[in-house]
mmCIF file of C-alpha atoms and ligand atoms in Angstrom:
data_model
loop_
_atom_site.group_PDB
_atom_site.id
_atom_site.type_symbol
_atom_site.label_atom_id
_atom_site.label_comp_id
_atom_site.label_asym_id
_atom_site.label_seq_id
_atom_site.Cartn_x
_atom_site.Cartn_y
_atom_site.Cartn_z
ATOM 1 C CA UNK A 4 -13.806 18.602 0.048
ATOM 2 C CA UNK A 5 -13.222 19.138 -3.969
ATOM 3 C CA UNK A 6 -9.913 19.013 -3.256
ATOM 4 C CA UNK A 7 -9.692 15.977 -1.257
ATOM 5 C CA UNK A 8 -6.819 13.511 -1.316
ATOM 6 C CA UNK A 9 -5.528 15.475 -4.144
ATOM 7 C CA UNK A 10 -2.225 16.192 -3.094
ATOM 8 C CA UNK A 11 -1.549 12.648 -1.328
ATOM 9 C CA UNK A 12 -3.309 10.367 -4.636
ATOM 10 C CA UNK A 13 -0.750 12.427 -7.016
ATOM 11 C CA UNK A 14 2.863 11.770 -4.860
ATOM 12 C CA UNK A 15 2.143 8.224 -4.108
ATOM 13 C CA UNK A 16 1.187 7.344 -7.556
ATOM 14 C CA UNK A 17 4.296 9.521 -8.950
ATOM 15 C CA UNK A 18 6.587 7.782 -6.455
ATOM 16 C CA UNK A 19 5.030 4.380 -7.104
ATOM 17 C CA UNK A 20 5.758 4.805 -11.064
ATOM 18 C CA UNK A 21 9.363 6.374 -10.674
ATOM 19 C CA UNK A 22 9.825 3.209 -8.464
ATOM 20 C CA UNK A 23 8.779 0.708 -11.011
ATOM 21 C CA UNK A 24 10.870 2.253 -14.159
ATOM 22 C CA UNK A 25 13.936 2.168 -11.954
ATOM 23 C CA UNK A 26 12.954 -1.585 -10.474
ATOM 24 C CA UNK A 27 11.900 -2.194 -14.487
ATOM 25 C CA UNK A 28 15.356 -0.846 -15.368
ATOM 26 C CA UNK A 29 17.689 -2.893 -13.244
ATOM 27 C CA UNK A 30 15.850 -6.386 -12.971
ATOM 28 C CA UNK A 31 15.097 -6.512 -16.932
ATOM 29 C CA UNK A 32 19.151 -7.393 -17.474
ATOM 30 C CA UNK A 33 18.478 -9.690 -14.517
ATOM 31 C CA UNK A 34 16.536 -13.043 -15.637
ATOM 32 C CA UNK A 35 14.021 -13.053 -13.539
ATOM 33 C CA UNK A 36 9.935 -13.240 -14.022
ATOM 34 C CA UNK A 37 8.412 -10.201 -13.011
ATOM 35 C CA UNK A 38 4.947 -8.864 -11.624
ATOM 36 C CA UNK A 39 3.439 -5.990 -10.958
ATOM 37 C CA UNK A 40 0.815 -7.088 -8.006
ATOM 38 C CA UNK A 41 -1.927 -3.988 -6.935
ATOM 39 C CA UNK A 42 -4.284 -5.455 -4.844
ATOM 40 C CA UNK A 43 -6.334 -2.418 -4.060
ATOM 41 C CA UNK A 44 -6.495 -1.453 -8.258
ATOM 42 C CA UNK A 45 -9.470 1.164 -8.151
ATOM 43 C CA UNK A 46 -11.064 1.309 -10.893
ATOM 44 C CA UNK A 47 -8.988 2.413 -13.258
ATOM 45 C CA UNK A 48 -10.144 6.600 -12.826
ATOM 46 C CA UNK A 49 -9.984 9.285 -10.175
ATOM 47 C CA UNK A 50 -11.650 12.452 -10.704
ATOM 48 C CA UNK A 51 -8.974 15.168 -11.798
ATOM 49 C CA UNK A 52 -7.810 16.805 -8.875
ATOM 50 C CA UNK A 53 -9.481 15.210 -6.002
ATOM 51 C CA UNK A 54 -9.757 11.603 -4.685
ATOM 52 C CA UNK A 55 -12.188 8.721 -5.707
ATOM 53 C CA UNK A 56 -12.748 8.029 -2.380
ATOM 54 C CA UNK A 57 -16.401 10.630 -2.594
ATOM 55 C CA UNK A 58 -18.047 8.455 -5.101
ATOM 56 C CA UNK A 59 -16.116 5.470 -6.831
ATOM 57 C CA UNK A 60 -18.173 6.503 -9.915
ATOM 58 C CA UNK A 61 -16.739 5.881 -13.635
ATOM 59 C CA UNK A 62 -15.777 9.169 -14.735
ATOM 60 C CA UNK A 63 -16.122 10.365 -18.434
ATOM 61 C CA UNK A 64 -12.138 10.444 -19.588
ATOM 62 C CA UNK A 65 -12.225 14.564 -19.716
ATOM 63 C CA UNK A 66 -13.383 14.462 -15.920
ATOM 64 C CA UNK A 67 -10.800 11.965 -14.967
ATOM 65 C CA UNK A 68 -6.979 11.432 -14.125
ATOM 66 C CA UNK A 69 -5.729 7.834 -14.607
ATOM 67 C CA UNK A 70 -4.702 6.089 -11.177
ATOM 68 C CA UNK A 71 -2.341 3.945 -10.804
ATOM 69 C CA UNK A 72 -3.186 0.509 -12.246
ATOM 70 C CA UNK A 73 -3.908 1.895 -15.290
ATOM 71 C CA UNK A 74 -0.852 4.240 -15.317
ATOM 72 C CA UNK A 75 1.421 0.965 -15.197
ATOM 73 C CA UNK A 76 -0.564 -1.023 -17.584
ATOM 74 C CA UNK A 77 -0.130 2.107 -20.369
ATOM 75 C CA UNK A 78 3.758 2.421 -19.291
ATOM 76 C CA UNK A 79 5.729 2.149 -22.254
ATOM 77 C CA UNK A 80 6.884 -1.157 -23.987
ATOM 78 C CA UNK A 81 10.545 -1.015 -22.372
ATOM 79 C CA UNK A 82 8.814 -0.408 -19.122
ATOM 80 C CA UNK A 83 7.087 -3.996 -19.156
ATOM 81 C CA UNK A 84 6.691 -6.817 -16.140
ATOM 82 C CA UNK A 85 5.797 -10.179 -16.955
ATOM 83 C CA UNK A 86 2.431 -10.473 -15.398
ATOM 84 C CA UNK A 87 0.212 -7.767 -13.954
ATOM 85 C CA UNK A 88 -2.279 -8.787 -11.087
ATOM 86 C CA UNK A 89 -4.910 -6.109 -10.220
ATOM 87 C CA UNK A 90 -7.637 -6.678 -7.895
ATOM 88 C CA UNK A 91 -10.337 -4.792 -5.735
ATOM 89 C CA UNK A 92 -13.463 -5.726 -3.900
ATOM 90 C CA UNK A 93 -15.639 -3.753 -5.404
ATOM 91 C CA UNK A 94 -17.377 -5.683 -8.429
ATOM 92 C CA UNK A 95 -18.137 -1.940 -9.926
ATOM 93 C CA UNK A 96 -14.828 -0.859 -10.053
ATOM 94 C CA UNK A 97 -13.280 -4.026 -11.411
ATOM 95 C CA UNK A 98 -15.412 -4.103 -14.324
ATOM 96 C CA UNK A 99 -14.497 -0.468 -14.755
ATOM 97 C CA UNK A 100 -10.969 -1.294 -14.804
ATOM 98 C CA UNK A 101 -11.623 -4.172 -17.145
ATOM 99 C CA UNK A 102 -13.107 -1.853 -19.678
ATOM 100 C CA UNK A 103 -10.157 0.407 -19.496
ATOM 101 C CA UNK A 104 -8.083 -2.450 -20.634
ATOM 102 C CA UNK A 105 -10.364 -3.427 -23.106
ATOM 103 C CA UNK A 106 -11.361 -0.399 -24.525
ATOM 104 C CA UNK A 107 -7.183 0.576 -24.774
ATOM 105 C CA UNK A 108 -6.599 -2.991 -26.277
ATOM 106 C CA UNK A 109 -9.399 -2.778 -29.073
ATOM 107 C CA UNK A 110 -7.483 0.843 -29.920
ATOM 108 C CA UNK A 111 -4.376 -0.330 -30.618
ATOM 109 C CA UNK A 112 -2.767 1.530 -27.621
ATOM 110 C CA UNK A 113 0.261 -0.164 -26.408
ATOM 111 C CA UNK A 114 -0.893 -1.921 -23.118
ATOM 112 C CA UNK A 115 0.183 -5.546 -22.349
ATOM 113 C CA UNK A 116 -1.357 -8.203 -24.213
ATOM 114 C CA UNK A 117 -4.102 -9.967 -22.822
ATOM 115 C CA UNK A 118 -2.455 -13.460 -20.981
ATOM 116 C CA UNK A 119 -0.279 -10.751 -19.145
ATOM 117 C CA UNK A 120 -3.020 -9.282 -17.403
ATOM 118 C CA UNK A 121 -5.233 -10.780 -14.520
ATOM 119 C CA UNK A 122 -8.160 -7.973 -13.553
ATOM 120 C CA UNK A 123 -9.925 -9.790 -9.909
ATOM 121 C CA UNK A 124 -12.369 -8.975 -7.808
ATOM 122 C CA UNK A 125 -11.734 -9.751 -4.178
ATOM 123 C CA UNK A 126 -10.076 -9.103 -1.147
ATOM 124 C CA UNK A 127 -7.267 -7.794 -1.363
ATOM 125 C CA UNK A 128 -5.561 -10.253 2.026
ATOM 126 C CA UNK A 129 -6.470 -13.513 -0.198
ATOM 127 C CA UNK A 130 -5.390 -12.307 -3.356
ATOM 128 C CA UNK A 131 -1.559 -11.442 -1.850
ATOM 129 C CA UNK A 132 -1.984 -15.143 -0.281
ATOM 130 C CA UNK A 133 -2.556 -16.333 -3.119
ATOM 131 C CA UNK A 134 0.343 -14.895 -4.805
ATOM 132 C CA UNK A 135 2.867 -15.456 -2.148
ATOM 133 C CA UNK A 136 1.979 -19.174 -2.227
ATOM 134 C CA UNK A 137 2.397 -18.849 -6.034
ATOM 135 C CA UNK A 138 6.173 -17.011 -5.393
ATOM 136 C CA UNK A 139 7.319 -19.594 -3.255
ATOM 137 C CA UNK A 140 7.275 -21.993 -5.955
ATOM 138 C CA UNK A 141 8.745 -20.504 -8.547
ATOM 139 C CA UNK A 142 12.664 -19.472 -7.868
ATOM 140 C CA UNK A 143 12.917 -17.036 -10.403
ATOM 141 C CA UNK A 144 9.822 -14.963 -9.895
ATOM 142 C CA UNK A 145 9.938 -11.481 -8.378
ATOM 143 C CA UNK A 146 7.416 -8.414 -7.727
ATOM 144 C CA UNK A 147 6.620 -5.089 -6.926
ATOM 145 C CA UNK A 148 3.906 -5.329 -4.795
ATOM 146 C CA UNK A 149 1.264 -1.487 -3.930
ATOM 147 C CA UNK A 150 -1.411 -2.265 -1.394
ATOM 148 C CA UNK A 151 -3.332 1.020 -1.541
ATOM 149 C CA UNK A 152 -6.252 0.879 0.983
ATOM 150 C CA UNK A 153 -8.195 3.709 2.365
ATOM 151 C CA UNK A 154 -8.374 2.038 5.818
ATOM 152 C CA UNK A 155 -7.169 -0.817 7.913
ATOM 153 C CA UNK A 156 -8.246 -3.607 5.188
ATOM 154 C CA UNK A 157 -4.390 -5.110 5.263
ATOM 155 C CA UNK A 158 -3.903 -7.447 7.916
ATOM 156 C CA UNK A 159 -0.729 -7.771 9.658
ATOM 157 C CA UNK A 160 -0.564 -11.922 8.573
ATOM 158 C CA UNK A 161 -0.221 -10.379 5.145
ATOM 159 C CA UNK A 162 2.170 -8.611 5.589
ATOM 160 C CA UNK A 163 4.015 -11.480 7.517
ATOM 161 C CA UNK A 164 3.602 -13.661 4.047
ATOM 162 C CA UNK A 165 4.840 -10.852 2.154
ATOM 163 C CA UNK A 166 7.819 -10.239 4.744
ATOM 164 C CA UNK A 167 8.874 -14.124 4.159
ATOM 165 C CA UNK A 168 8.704 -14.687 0.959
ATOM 166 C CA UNK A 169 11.778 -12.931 0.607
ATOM 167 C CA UNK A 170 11.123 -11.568 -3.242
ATOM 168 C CA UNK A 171 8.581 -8.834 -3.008
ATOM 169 C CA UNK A 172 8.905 -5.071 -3.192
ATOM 170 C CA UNK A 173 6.086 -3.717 -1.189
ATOM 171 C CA UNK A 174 4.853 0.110 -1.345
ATOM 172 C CA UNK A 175 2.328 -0.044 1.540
ATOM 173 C CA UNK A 176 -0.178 2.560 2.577
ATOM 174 C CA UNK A 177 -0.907 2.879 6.392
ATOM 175 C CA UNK A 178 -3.542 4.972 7.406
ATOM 176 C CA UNK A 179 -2.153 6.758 10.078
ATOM 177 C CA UNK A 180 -4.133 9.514 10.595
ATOM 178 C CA UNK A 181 -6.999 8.569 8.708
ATOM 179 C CA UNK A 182 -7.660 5.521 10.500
ATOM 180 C CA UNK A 183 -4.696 4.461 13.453
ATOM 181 C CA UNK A 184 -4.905 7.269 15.415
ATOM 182 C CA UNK A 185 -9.156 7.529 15.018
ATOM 183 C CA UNK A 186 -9.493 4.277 16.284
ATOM 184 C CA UNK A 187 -7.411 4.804 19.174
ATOM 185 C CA UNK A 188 -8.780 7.682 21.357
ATOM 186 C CA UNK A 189 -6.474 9.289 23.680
ATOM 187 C CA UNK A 190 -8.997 9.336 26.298
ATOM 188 C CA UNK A 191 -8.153 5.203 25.785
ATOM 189 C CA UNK A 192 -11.662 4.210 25.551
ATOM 190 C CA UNK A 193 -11.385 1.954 22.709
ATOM 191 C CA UNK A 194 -14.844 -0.075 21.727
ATOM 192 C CA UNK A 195 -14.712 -3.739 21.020
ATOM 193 C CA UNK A 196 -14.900 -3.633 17.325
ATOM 194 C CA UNK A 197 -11.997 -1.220 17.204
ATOM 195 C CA UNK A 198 -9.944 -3.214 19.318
ATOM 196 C CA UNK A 199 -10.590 -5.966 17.216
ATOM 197 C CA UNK A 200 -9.526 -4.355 13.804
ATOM 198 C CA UNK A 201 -6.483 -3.111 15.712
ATOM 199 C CA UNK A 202 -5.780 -7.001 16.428
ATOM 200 C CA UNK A 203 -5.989 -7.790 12.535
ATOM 201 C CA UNK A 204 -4.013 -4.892 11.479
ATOM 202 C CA UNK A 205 -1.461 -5.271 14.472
ATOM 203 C CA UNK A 206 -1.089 -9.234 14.564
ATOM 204 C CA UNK A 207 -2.157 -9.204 18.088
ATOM 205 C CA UNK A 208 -2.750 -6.945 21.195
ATOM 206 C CA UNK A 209 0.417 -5.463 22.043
ATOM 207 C CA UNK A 210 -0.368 -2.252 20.447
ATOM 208 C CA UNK A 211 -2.736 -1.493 23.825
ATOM 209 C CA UNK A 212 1.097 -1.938 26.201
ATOM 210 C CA UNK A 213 3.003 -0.563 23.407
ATOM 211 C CA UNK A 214 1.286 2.597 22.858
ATOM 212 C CA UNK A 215 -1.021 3.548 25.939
ATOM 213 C CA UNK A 216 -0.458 3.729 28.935
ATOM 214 C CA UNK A 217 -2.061 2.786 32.281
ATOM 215 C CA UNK A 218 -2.887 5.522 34.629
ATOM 216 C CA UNK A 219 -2.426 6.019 38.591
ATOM 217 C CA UNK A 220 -5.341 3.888 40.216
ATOM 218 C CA UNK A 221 -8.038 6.476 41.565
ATOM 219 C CA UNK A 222 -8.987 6.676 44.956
ATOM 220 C CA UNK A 223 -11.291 3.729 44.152
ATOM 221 C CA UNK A 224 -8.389 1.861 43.058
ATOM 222 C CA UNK A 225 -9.700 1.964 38.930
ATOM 223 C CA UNK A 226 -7.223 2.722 36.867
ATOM 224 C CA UNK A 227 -7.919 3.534 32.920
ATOM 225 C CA UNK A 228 -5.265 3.801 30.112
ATOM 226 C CA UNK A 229 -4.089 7.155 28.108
ATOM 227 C CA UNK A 230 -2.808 7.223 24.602
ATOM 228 C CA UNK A 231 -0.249 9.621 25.220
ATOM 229 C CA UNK A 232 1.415 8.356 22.120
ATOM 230 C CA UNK A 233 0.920 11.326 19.384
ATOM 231 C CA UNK A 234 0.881 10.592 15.565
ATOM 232 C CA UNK A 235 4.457 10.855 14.897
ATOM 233 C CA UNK A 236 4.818 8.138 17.723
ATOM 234 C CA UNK A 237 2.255 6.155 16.274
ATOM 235 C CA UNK A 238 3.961 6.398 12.449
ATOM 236 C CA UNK A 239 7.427 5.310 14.647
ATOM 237 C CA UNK A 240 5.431 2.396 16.002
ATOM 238 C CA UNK A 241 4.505 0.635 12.638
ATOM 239 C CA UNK A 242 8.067 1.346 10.954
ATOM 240 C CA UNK A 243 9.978 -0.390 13.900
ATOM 241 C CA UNK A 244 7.168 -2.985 13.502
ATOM 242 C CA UNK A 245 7.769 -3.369 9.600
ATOM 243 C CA UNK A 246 11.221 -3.584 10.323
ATOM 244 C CA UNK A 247 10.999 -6.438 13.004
ATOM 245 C CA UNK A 248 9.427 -8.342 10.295
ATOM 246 C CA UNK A 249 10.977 -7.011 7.225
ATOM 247 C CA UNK A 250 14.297 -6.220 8.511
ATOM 248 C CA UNK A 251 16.653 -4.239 7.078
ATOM 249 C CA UNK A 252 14.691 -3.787 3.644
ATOM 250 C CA UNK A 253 12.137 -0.793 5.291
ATOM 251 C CA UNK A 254 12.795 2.548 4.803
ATOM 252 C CA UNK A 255 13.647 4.449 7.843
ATOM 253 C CA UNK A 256 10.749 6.968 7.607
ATOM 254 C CA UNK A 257 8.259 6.519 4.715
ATOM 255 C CA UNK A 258 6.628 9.181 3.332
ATOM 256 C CA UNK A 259 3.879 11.326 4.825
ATOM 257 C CA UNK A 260 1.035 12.128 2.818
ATOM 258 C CA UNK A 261 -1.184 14.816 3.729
ATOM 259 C CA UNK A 262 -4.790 15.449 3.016
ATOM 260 C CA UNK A 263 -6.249 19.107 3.364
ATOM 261 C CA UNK A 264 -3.159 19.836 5.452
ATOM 262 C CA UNK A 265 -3.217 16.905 7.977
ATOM 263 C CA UNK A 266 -0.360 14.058 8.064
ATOM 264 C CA UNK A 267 -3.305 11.218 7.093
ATOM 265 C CA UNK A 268 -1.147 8.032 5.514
ATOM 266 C CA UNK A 269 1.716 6.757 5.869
ATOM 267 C CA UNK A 270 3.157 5.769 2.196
ATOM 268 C CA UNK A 271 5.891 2.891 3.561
ATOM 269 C CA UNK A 272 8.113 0.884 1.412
ATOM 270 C CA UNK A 273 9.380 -2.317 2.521
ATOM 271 C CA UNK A 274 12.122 -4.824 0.439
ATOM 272 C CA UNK A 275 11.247 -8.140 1.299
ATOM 273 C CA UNK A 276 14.821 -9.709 -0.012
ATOM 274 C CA UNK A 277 17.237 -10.155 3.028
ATOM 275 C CA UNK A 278 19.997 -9.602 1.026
ATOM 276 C CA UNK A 279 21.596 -6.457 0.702
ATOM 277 C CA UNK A 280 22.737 -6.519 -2.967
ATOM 278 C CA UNK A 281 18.658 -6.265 -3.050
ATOM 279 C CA UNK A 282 17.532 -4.433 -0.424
ATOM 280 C CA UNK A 283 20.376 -1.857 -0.702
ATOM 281 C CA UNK A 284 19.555 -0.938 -3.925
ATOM 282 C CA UNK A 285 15.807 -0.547 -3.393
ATOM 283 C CA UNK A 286 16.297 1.360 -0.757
ATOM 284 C CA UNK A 287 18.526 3.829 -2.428
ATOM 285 C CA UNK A 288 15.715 4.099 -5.067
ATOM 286 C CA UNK A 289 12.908 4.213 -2.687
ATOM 287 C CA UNK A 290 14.612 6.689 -0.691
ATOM 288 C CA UNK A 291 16.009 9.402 -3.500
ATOM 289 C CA UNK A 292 12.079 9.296 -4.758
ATOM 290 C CA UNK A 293 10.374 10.103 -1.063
ATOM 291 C CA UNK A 294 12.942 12.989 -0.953
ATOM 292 C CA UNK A 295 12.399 14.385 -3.938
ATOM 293 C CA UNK A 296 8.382 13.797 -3.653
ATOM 294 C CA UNK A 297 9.691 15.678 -0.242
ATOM 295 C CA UNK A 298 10.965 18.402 -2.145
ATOM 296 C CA UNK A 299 7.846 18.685 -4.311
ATOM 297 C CA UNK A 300 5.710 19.645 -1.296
HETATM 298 C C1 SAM B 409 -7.390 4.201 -2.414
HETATM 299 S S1 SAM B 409 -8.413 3.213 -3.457
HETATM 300 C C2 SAM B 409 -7.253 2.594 -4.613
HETATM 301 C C3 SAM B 409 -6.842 3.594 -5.632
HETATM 302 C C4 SAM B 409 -5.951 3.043 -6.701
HETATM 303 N N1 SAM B 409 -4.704 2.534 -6.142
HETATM 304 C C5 SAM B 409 -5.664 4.089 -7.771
HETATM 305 O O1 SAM B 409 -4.497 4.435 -7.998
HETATM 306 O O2 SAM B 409 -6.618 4.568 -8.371
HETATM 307 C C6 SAM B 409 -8.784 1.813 -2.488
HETATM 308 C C7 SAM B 409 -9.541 0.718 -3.207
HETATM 309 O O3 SAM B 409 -9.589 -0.414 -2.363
HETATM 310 C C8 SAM B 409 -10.789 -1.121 -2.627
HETATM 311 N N2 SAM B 409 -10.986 -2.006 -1.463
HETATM 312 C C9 SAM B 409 -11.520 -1.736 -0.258
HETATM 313 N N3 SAM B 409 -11.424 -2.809 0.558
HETATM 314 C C10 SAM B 409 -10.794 -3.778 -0.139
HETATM 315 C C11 SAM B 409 -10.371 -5.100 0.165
HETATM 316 N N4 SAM B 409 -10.578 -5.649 1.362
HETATM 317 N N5 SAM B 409 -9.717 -5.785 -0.795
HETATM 318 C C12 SAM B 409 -9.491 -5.248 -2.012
HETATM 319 N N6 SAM B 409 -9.872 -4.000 -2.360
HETATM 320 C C13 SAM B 409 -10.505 -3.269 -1.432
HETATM 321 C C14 SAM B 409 -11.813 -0.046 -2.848
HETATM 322 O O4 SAM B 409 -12.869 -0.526 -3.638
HETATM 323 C C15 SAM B 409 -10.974 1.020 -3.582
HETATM 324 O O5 SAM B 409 -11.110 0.894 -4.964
#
């Protein structure tokens, strides 16, 4: 347990970083507005080596590793986006995140100045709503978007506004074995309140024709329905369905993140832009950093 999420925290963050110096790189010559939107911030910490997930605590600096959010706010000056939006639900770990700022502000470090930074608590489904409505009004806005839940807290409507708003890069975490494939038993059995988070995070019911299937009646005429799909069919299943919403913009496979040995998220990344003088390039970039986090296994 020390050692959990260890392996899969450290990749996605590295590839998540490498991602925004290259976007950082190419769209600064561009003139575009830029933001760096993390809905699912943290706060700020995880405990060196394993994941925050065990207690959510504040951890002394010499205990703790910086996670993302704060990794991108402490990226170097030529490394900058216009606005950074971070959000979380939990009230703890957004004033924990706030204080990071702060306390890195008052010392003079180089983070971005204060009218740059938005630090929210809330969920994270509202806060990309809100932003979305906010991109469609301004032409020249862009963003990297990293929705980094531990569950099924992103609902597929989100993803739909992200999908058409045509100028978001999303890195999106999908808990496929840590949460898809728990909540749908093979034996098919699947309670009410699972059925109705699959729903949310599916945009409907279709998962229950799409990936189970409905047995031979018995000789009372009952039949029940099998998942026979395994995990690799289930990780197929939400990439076709990012692409029929996305389109061409998702990458083919993702990356799969492991915790203590077992394929448990799915670390997706999806280029909202339709065009391909966008999408191309991300994809390139998205795809040379999931091979060489790849490598790095
Ligand atoms: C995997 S952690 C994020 C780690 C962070 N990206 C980092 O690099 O340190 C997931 C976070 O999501 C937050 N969370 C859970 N449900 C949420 C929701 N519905 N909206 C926003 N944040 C949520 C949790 O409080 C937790 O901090």
């Amino acid at each position: 347990m020390q050692e959990f999420g260890a392996e899969h925290t450290l990749l996605k963050q590295e590839v998540v970083l490498d991602y925004l110096r290259a976007y950082l790189t190419v769209m600064r010559k561009q003139r575009f507005r830029l933001s760096y939107i993390d809905a699912f911030a943290g706060s700020g910490w995880r405990r060196s080596g394993t994941d925050a997930i065990q207690d959510g605590l504040l951890l002394q600096d010499k205990e703790a590793a910086m996670g993302c959010a704060l990794s991108v706010l402490r990226m170097p000056k030529d490394f900058r986006f216009h606005r950074y939006v971070l959000g979380d639900l939990m009230r703890g770990n957004v004033r924990s995140l706030r204080a990071a700022y702060d306390a890195a502000l008052a010392g003079g470090e180089n983070v971005p100045p204060p009218e740059a930074v938005q630090i929210l608590r809330g969920d994270a489904n509202r806060l990309v709503e809100a932003e979305c409505q906010r991109l469609e009004k301004l032409p020249n806005d862009r963003a990297v978007m990293f929705l980094d839940p531990y569950g099924m807290q992103v609902s597929w409507r989100t993803l739909e506004r992200i999908a058409i708003s045509g100028k978001i890069d999303l890195w999106l975490l999908v808990p496929t074995g840590m949460a898809l494939a728990r909540v749908m038993p093979r034996h098919g059995d699947v309670p009410p309140s699972w059925r109705k988070a699959l729903d949310r995070f599916f945009g409907g019911p279709d998962w229950k024709s799409d990936l189970f299937t409905q047995t031979e009646p018995d000789l009372f005429g009952v039949s029940t329905q099998r998942r026979d799909a395994t995990l690799q069919d289930i990780t197929d299943y939400v990439l076709r369905r990012l692409r029929d919403l996305f389109g061409p913009g998702v990458h083919p496979s993702g990356l799969d993140l492991s915790i203590a040995g077992r394929r448990s998220y799915l670390l997706a990344f999806a280029c909202a832009n339709r065009n391909s003088a966008a999408f191309g390039p991300a994809l390139r970039i998205a795809d040379h950093l999931m091979r060489e986090a790849k490598g790095a296994r």
